[in-house]
C-alpha cells in the first residue's frame, strides 16, 4: 500500500478507536530525513496544549490483547512471563496469527514491520561486522546484546510458546522475525502504569515519590527505555530497562509484580525524539493517555518526544538513528584498561600488581559497604560527559592510583606481602576519600587525569575530531552502507567531543558536583600517608620499607 494511503487508513483507524487529535497537528512523511513518519504542527501551539488523547482501550499489551481474548486460560501463564517475553508473544500472535483480523491491524501496517516503505532497521543488532567496524573504538560495541536476545529466542521458541502455551501456530517464528518484533518493542513501546495495581505492595519511599508526581494530577508513562531514577516505575525495572536487563526466568512471575504493562500506544509512538528539541510529553490519567506540549511549538515544527537521557551511541543501539549535532546526554568512555596501562607505564608497577590493587580496592569497598553506602570504584569504564562532568568514581580511582604510584616509586610495592599491601591500599583509599570530601585533589592527579583522557582520544580516528556537520535533508536517499558509516562517524564525534570537553578542566573541576576544587602538592599528602602508615606497622617487611621510606 502506498505510504500516504497507509497513513490515511491509520488516521481513520484512530477515529474509529476514539482517539481525538487536535487540528493543530498532523502525521508527516519525513522519509527524506530518514525519520519515517512523525508529527508536525500545522498551527502555532502554546505550552501545555493537548495534542491528542488516546483511550486506554486503544493500547495493546498482554492484558488487552487478542491472545488473552481468544485464550483466557493462558492468562496466568502469560502473566508469569516477564514484560519482554509476554509482549513479544502478544505481538507475534496479533501479526502472524490474527493478521487482518487483529483489532490493531491498521496500526501494524504503519510500523516498519509491515510497512516496507518505511525506513529500514538500523538498530546495531542488524549491523554487519563491516558496518560495526566503523564504530571502533566506541565501547557501544560491547553492549549490542545480540547474544542475550538470541538466548531469549531460544528459550521462548519452541519450549515456552509451543509446549507451555500450546501456540503451535507460532512454531515457525524465525530468529529474524523475532529480532524485528523485539526491535519494534525496544523502539516503540511505553511502560504504562496499571490503574488496578495494589499500591500496598509499594514501599513508603515509592509512595512519597508518587505523591510528588501526583501533584500535577497526571503522570508520565515511560517510553520503553527510560531510566528516570526519580520515577516510581523506573525503580521497579532494572537500569536501562531493556531486554539485556530483563532476563528473569519463566518462574519469576515478573509481570504481576511490576505494576505496569509494557504497551504499544498507537499515535503516541508516531512521535520521533530529540534530546535537544523535546517539546511534548505523554501523560496519563485513569482512563486516557494524553500527549501535551511542554513548550510553545511553532507552525511547521516537528513535535518531538524524548526516549530518555541517552547519548548518541545508545540512541543508535536501541533506536537505529543518531542526533546529527550530538545528544544533550552524550558521553565518551574511558575503559579501565587505559587507566591500568597508564599507571603501569608511569609507575613501573607490573600489570599484575595493578590488577591486584584493583581487587584490593574492591575488597576495601566491600568492607566499607558494611558501614556506609560506598559505591564500587573499579568499573569496566568511566563516563565523561559532554557537559564537561565526569563521574566521581573516575576521579577517585585516578587519585588513588596517582598516590600509590608515587609511593611505589619511593618504596617498591612489589616487595610487600599481601597483608601490608592491603593495609597500604586501604589507607590510601581512606585518605583519598577524605581529600575529595574536603574538595581537594593533587596536582599530579590533574596531570594524570588529562593524560589518561588524551590517551583515550588518541584511539579515535581523525575524522572523529572534526566538528558535527549537517548531513543534509537527503540522508534518506543514501545507501544503507553509507547511512550507517555516517551514523557511526556521528557517534564517534559525540564521544570525542565529550572527552575533549572533559579536558576543559577549569569547567570540570569548578562546576556542578566538583565546584571549587583546589589542587594541592602531592608531596605533603603522600608524606602524611607514609609516615602514619609506617609508624603504625610492625611486620618485618614493613620495617624494611619504613627504613627505606625514611632514608628518602
Ligand atoms: C517511536 S518510533 C517513531 C515513529 C517512526 N518515525 C515511524 O515512522 O514509525 C521510533 C523510531 O523512529 C525513528 N526516529 C525517532 N526519532 C528520530 C530522529 N530524531 N531522527 C531519525 N529517526 C528517528 C527511529 O527509527 C526510531 O526507532
PDB file of C-alpha atoms in Angstrom, residues 9 28 48 63 68 97 109 114 133 139-140 169 185 194 216 234 242 307 317 338 346 396 400 441 482 552:
ATOM      1  CA  UNK A   9      -6.036   4.375   6.819  1.00  0.00           C
ATOM      2  CA  UNK A  28       4.003  13.900   8.157  1.00  0.00           C
ATOM      3  CA  UNK A  48       0.591  22.733  27.827  1.00  0.00           C
ATOM      4  CA  UNK A  63      -3.714  -7.708  29.281  1.00  0.00           C
ATOM      5  CA  UNK A  68      -5.973 -13.284  26.054  1.00  0.00           C
ATOM      6  CA  UNK A  97      -1.909 -15.411  13.685  1.00  0.00           C
ATOM      7  CA  UNK A 109       0.527  -1.511   8.764  1.00  0.00           C
ATOM      8  CA  UNK A 114       4.662  -4.441   7.889  1.00  0.00           C
ATOM      9  CA  UNK A 133      33.933  -1.681  12.299  1.00  0.00           C
ATOM     10  CA  UNK A 139      32.528   0.786  23.813  1.00  0.00           C
ATOM     11  CA  UNK A 140      28.972   0.542  22.497  1.00  0.00           C
ATOM     12  CA  UNK A 169       0.813 -21.516  15.113  1.00  0.00           C
ATOM     13  CA  UNK A 185       9.202  -3.154  21.175  1.00  0.00           C
ATOM     14  CA  UNK A 194      -1.781  -0.342  35.758  1.00  0.00           C
ATOM     15  CA  UNK A 216       0.372  17.612  38.723  1.00  0.00           C
ATOM     16  CA  UNK A 234      11.937   3.063  36.875  1.00  0.00           C
ATOM     17  CA  UNK A 242      15.842  -3.231  28.010  1.00  0.00           C
ATOM     18  CA  UNK A 307      13.153   8.473  24.733  1.00  0.00           C
ATOM     19  CA  UNK A 317      21.978   0.896  19.506  1.00  0.00           C
ATOM     20  CA  UNK A 338      43.606   2.516  29.644  1.00  0.00           C
ATOM     21  CA  UNK A 346      54.050   5.683  34.680  1.00  0.00           C
ATOM     22  CA  UNK A 396      38.593   8.644  42.968  1.00  0.00           C
ATOM     23  CA  UNK A 400      44.240   6.690  44.453  1.00  0.00           C
ATOM     24  CA  UNK A 441      42.829  16.799  44.749  1.00  0.00           C
ATOM     25  CA  UNK A 482      26.692   4.900   3.583  1.00  0.00           C
ATOM     26  CA  UNK A 552      64.472   9.013  51.013  1.00  0.00           C
TER      27      UNK A 552
END
